[in-house]
Amino acid sequence: MSSIASTTGNAADQASQWTLMWWAFRRHRLAVLGLMIVGLLYFIAAFVELLAPYDPDLSNARAVNHPPQALHFIKKEKDGGWSFQPYVIGMTQKRDPITLATTFTPDPTKTVDVQFFGKGEPTKLWGIFPVERRLIAPKVLGERFYLIGADRLGRDMLSRVLYGTRISMSIGLLGVLMSLVLDIFLGGLSGSYGGWIDATVQRIVEFKLAMPTIPIWLGLSAALPQDWPPTWRYFAITIILSLIGWTELARVVRGRFLALRTEDFVIAARLDGCSQMRVIFRHMLPSMVSHIIASVSLAIPMMIIAETSLSFLGLGLLPPTISWGVLLKEAQNVRTIAEAPWLFSPGVAVCLAVLALNFLGDGLRDAADPYAQEGR
Amino acid sequence: MLLAYVLKRLFWSIPFMFAVSLVAFALIQAPPGDFVTSLAATLAQSGDVVEQARLDALRERYGLDQPFLVQYWRWITGVLHGDFGQSFEWNQPVSDLIWERMGLSVVLAIATLLFTWAIAFPVGIYSAVKKYSIGDYIISAIGFIGLSIPNFLLGLVLMYIAVVHFGSDTSGLFSEQYQQAPWSWDKFIDLLKHLWIPVIILGTSSTASLIRIMRANLLDELHKPYVTTARAKGLSEWHLLVKYPVRLALNPFVSTIGWAFPQLVSGSVIISYVLSLPTAGPLLLQALLAQDMYLAGAFILLLCCLSVFGMIVSDILLAIIDPRIRYR
Amino acid sequence: MTAETPVIEVKNLVTEFATRRGPFRAVDNVSFKLMPGKTLCLVGESGSGKSVTARSILQIVDPPGRIMSGQILLNRHMTRRGRSETADTLDLAALNPRSSAIRAIRGRDIAMIFQEPMSSLSPVHTIGNQIGEAIRLHENVSKAEARARTIELLRKVEIPNADKTIDRYPFEYSGGMRQRAMIAMALACNPGVLIADEPTTALDVTTQAEILSLIKKLQDDEGMAVLFITHDMGVVAEIADEVAVMRFGKLVEHGDTISIFENPQHDYTKMLLGSVKQLDRPAPRRLARRAEHPPGNTLLDVEGLKKTFFIDSGSFFRKGDELHAVNNVTLTLRSGENLGIVGESGSGKSTLGRCIMRVYDISGGAIRYTDRDGMTSDLATLPDRSLMAARRDLRMVFQDPFASLNPRMTVAQLIGEPLLVNGVLSGKALNDRVAELLGLVGLPATAMERYPHAFSGGQRQRIGIARAIALEPRIIIADEATSALDVSLRSQVLDLLLELQERLDLSFIFISHDIAVIRYFCDRVAVMYKGRIVEEGPTEEVCSRPVHPYTQSLLSAVPHPDPRMRGTRVRTRYREQA
């Protein structure tokens, strides 16, 4: 309806696919929140050495199942004045002489001063760069505080959950990336050649979908030698997860490929003289990438749940590797968690991560095709 | 037409089942060493020394020195006769150990599926029809959370709450007096009383995803031209909704048996372990950890077959409700 | 009461859609009357609000649309079923859209049929079920009786073997049969008013002619008032007693058919009729050019071209069916000539175009192309690599201006793509050339940095044309290049193509289902039917003296935009000999 002259530019006219997607995405408040949480989690995963107050394996016989301590910020002096000094209230341990159960009671006379960006025990970032400063550390080196409690060996849960973030979040991402390679390969093969190749791949996909995943995971992981070093096992588990989790994306890729192959603009590109490579990379992939990203962000939470479940059952990652699932294995017994409910904290982390990724993926999926509304 | 479709579908499931059995057997064979090795290791731990000759004799007796396909052939012909091999750990034929537990697994999976449908169907319709209402938002929020909690975690939390706040133990499928008792009506009632907890735990995430699917499908269908046609006929909104869009949105819903059933079968393994239910799960896990591979293989094979069976049922149901499929 | 009393009287109707940017007025103060036994055509281009007007009458506007004000008076005593002397008038606009009062009207007093017969019928219910439902909703009859009446209705709309086809599903019907079934459903309760919302737009022209005469016949039998919504002035001339022209939600002109066609008052009506009438003759510009520059040597010589598709039967054991989409087609195109290929959907005309471009590998025959240096090569057997050169000379313009432009590339990238990948130009020179090409197709150079979504359909088609001429081709294959455009834009685009032909010395193969467009644009025409060319010759000759019975039937079915011609032509139906 608008005449040719009337197309005086507005911002949307010159907006690229990514700009349009960002605009659509921004409207989803929950998705933006999800993006921020996911960003934070991956930040933690990357720089956990700088964030965790203690070494996750540092045990303490006097702090077995130590309950969480609240962080206070304003310290009142005896003379009535006050100062800004974060601290926690210490606890004294008592053992019931009959039941032998230990109880912790807060003791206001004992306080542990805490410092932001203080010095902790030296460690190495990524095993390479020596670092000392921590986001949060005791003011006096060697003092202990447990913001979310300690486990049965007196290890700081907060540090353990933070370190678990690295393994759990990375195994999700790595697993999805591995299956993505498989997916794009098979989906692309299936979608671009068609015929019997497509039929074969489709049968495999169907077969795979009819399989109950967990028994097969369990079977495969049980087949891993128990004496493998942790890194081998980490990669082996990642491969198993990606083997099981790949089909969904292959379907997306194939579907998009098949649909795009006959799109007029792709045919036009071929007729323009574009090489096969250019048609795929310049014309077809850009319209798939957004869908793939959305599917990936929805697949990562599945992987995280899968890893957590496997490790929880003792068939995934094994200690001394620290992942949320490994940590939750400690919380298997009802009696244990009744005594020390903070052992659940890795579960909270799992839920938070999965929820955030789901929100993010949902928002991405809705924003994935900014052109879908057009032409109606 | 329908009969031909069903026959064709059943025929196609034969190679499928074959592939399933191959996968299950490959899993049995996958661990390094065989159960004789594990046996030797266990015996060695308890101080016994086993001679190599005796181990070899054992291998020969079980045919473990044969090539893969020969062993597979022995195993699968046995399975077809109802012989799943010998459980090394229990020293019993596998077939004596599995059937009751498999039966309870099936009961659990089907009960959960029914629960899932019973909740997801009406709630999904409500959510779509009352789009963007407060109820819809609440349902979506619950759905998101339901999807995000791994079900074993949900199980743990519920158990924690039950123990701490109600002082009762929620694990198991039977009360103590029925645990060893033969089947009776009372035992069945007792089973139902215990079943609902694992059903809710197991069903939460699939219910949440089904609600989302139902809502999205129905929203799609609600604006199709045939709805306008029906409205222009003078059909009331309620009749119209039930006869047309809901009927069409049912399609993807029925096809969920195909994918949700394997998921439920899967999920029940973990839930059963957490809640210590006498189903296939805990025994499978135990067998896997002990490398009792014939027992594990039998469970994996049967669980896979259960999934394939769910797939077939869903395909046939789809053909019944959608003429376009059976005429293709 | 006399026949002067209308069945429906719409007074000052206003329907609005609530949008994020405030209310959008889709129907703005519209008034008209429907007389019993008469047809009122509501005409307008896409987005004029004509469909919303029709839906407002039955209160079935999809939310967020709502009737804001005005009256829709239904004189029930004027409908056939309740004809009486006492006035029984009902204001439909005042009824609640969910009330049983309005539901009793829908399908009983006023029935409606829609544009897409496939999606307007439920795919999982049988035709009989859907029609029978309409009967049983409004009349207290038994299932058996409803079924008997349904069969009767299907016979009335000329569906063969009605007693068997009643149990079929919509996907087993052809497009025309589906629309007949829709009509049967609408007639189920002998309504006094039939609202037909573009009922023939999705159909081929021969099917359209059959449906139109069916509606006419039923109207004569039953004395219904018909509100017919269309954008096609030819259809209007064919069936309307009265015409109402809509634009931007307003009724701009209203009158009886002859006076509207012969003496239009409003500029918009004049423009609409003008663009239709302009297309009703050969383009003068083309004729003038041919007189000066008669077509030259043969450029393209297609001989015995075949394309067979294999349809997978979905089973391993049964062999798939073969579909001969293009069957032994022989054509020649001379330089400076426009060759039209006309046919209905499924005739294989688009496949033919794509085969010539070698989008598809062909199954047999030869495509001999003579290049600038006089060298002739057979495109059918060329390997993909050697096709590059030929594809610089042969270019294509697509039907859908939305699907054929990659939404993720700017206009400059789109038009520059062929120049870039063929290594013709790059950098600044490429930019200048793109600006020049935009100028050639009548777009400002400022369009370069924008994405396709910033343009309307007609403008996008110009972008597509600019891309096609970027490589200075010699032949352009235009596949339904004007079909997706409103009629007022069609002649503009065709004129642009003729202008480019003069400037750039182009030859066209123009594929279309629209005889008027072919007649305007093409020197010669080939008529395609089921993969074969049944007739070929100079356009005027084929149009005025068709030889093949299929061509005769096709031409006789084309509605003529002149109401005085109505009934003067005999329509023939083509039946293929077995």
XYZ file of C-alpha atoms in Angstrom, chain B residues 81-283:
203
model
C 11.837 -69.800 24.988
C 11.531 -67.743 28.147
C 15.045 -68.516 29.331
C 16.977 -65.347 30.062
C 20.061 -67.110 31.390
C 21.411 -67.434 34.874
C 21.793 -64.642 37.376
C 25.282 -64.938 38.663
C 24.682 -62.897 41.747
C 21.463 -64.543 42.839
C 22.392 -67.953 41.556
C 18.914 -68.315 40.114
C 17.467 -68.318 36.628
C 16.872 -64.718 35.592
C 13.302 -65.499 34.611
C 12.494 -66.342 38.244
C 13.580 -62.896 39.342
C 12.151 -60.513 36.797
C 8.500 -61.120 36.103
C 6.887 -59.798 39.247
C 9.123 -56.756 39.228
C 8.462 -56.111 35.546
C 4.755 -56.430 36.219
C 4.916 -53.780 38.900
C 6.961 -51.569 36.555
C 4.253 -51.847 33.921
C 1.571 -51.050 36.483
C 3.534 -48.020 37.613
C 4.141 -46.763 34.055
C 0.538 -47.198 32.961
C -0.857 -45.673 36.151
C 1.435 -42.700 35.644
C 0.393 -42.321 32.026
C -3.270 -42.310 33.017
C -2.569 -39.795 35.753
C -0.658 -37.611 33.315
C -3.510 -37.608 30.844
C -6.185 -37.077 33.442
C -4.428 -33.927 34.610
C -2.903 -32.620 31.400
C -5.960 -32.903 29.171
C -8.437 -30.685 31.040
C -5.757 -28.345 32.344
C -4.262 -27.932 28.864
C -7.682 -27.114 27.411
C -8.391 -24.644 30.169
C -5.028 -23.003 29.702
C -5.538 -22.571 25.961
C -9.129 -21.375 26.112
C -8.408 -18.945 28.918
C -5.155 -17.800 27.370
C -3.346 -15.106 29.372
C -5.741 -15.392 32.299
C -4.412 -15.601 35.834
C -5.160 -19.313 35.873
C -3.146 -19.770 32.694
C -0.184 -17.948 34.191
C -0.312 -20.013 37.367
C -0.513 -23.226 35.342
C 2.397 -22.135 33.159
C 4.479 -21.278 36.201
C 3.769 -24.617 37.873
C 4.473 -26.330 34.576
C 7.848 -24.673 34.237
C 8.844 -25.633 37.741
C 7.559 -29.165 37.238
C 9.678 -29.474 34.127
C 12.768 -28.182 35.866
C 12.916 -30.444 38.887
C 14.612 -33.754 38.133
C 12.106 -36.296 39.356
C 14.472 -38.099 41.675
C 15.020 -34.795 43.444
C 11.278 -34.321 43.727
C 11.087 -37.787 45.204
C 13.768 -36.962 47.757
C 12.083 -33.717 48.739
C 8.695 -35.372 49.170
C 10.269 -38.115 51.254
C 12.022 -35.507 53.346
C 8.794 -33.646 53.926
C 6.964 -36.862 54.771
C 9.602 -37.920 57.264
C 10.173 -34.552 58.910
C 6.619 -33.234 58.985
C 4.462 -36.331 59.033
C 6.874 -38.793 60.505
C 5.925 -41.476 57.999
C 8.007 -43.413 55.587
C 6.692 -43.183 52.045
C 8.956 -45.673 50.392
C 7.911 -49.064 49.052
C 4.799 -50.176 47.247
C 3.325 -52.382 49.958
C 2.688 -52.225 53.674
C 4.811 -54.567 55.694
C 2.197 -57.262 56.159
C 1.660 -57.584 52.432
C 5.278 -57.513 51.324
C 5.707 -61.256 51.111
C 2.030 -62.116 50.939
C 0.538 -63.727 47.832
C -1.671 -61.576 45.608
C -5.107 -60.812 46.967
C -7.697 -58.106 46.709
C -6.459 -56.502 49.917
C -2.929 -56.527 48.660
C -4.084 -54.811 45.499
C -5.870 -52.099 47.469
C -2.751 -51.695 49.539
C -0.752 -51.297 46.334
C -3.074 -48.539 45.153
C -2.653 -46.762 48.459
C 1.098 -46.677 47.975
C 1.146 -46.157 44.259
C -0.001 -42.557 44.152
C 3.190 -41.106 45.556
C 5.527 -42.544 42.907
C 2.880 -41.799 40.274
C 2.835 -38.119 41.170
C 6.607 -37.908 41.373
C 7.100 -39.740 38.118
C 4.265 -37.984 36.334
C 5.062 -34.394 37.222
C 7.457 -33.558 34.444
C 5.576 -35.366 31.694
C 2.320 -33.809 32.894
C 3.956 -30.406 32.729
C 5.222 -30.959 29.209
C 1.915 -32.450 28.054
C 0.026 -29.429 29.360
C 2.331 -27.213 27.360
C 1.871 -29.355 24.254
C -1.902 -29.457 24.622
C -2.047 -25.718 25.154
C 0.141 -24.917 22.153
C -1.712 -27.328 19.848
C -5.093 -26.122 20.875
C -4.063 -22.498 20.464
C -2.977 -23.366 16.932
C -6.218 -25.139 16.167
C -8.490 -22.514 17.735
C -7.838 -20.086 14.918
C -8.117 -22.491 12.002
C -10.752 -21.675 9.380
C -12.744 -24.838 10.077
C -13.497 -23.456 13.536
C -15.005 -20.377 11.930
C -16.995 -22.636 9.607
C -18.392 -24.539 12.554
C -19.185 -21.294 14.331
C -20.974 -20.029 11.245
C -23.111 -23.181 11.330
C -24.461 -22.047 14.676
C -22.651 -24.517 16.917
C -22.311 -23.413 20.527
C -18.815 -22.519 21.693
C -18.538 -25.505 23.995
C -19.707 -28.118 21.492
C -17.570 -26.537 18.856
C -14.507 -26.660 21.086
C -14.986 -30.301 21.966
C -15.899 -31.556 18.526
C -13.335 -29.744 16.395
C -10.193 -28.136 17.830
C -9.900 -30.452 20.818
C -10.384 -33.432 18.551
C -7.563 -32.249 16.303
C -5.318 -31.260 19.160
C -5.735 -34.806 20.388
C -3.447 -36.111 17.660
C -0.142 -34.934 19.082
C -1.526 -35.839 22.454
C -2.001 -39.463 21.517
C 1.385 -39.574 19.882
C 2.838 -38.760 23.278
C 2.262 -42.355 24.303
C 5.042 -43.014 21.857
C 7.572 -40.740 23.499
C 6.214 -40.281 27.015
C 5.972 -43.991 27.661
C 9.695 -44.670 27.131
C 10.395 -41.662 29.332
C 8.157 -42.968 32.076
C 9.739 -46.386 31.842
C 13.125 -44.682 32.088
C 12.188 -42.392 34.899
C 10.670 -45.191 36.942
C 14.119 -46.774 37.219
C 15.465 -43.862 39.216
C 12.301 -43.167 41.171
C 12.029 -46.790 42.164
C 15.564 -46.666 43.405
C 14.999 -43.525 45.459
C 11.715 -44.746 46.918
C 12.974 -48.346 47.065
C 10.014 -49.725 45.162
C 10.055 -53.425 44.315
C 10.032 -52.735 40.570
C 12.591 -53.404 37.874
C 14.667 -50.311 38.606
C 16.528 -51.090 41.820
C 17.274 -54.639 40.739
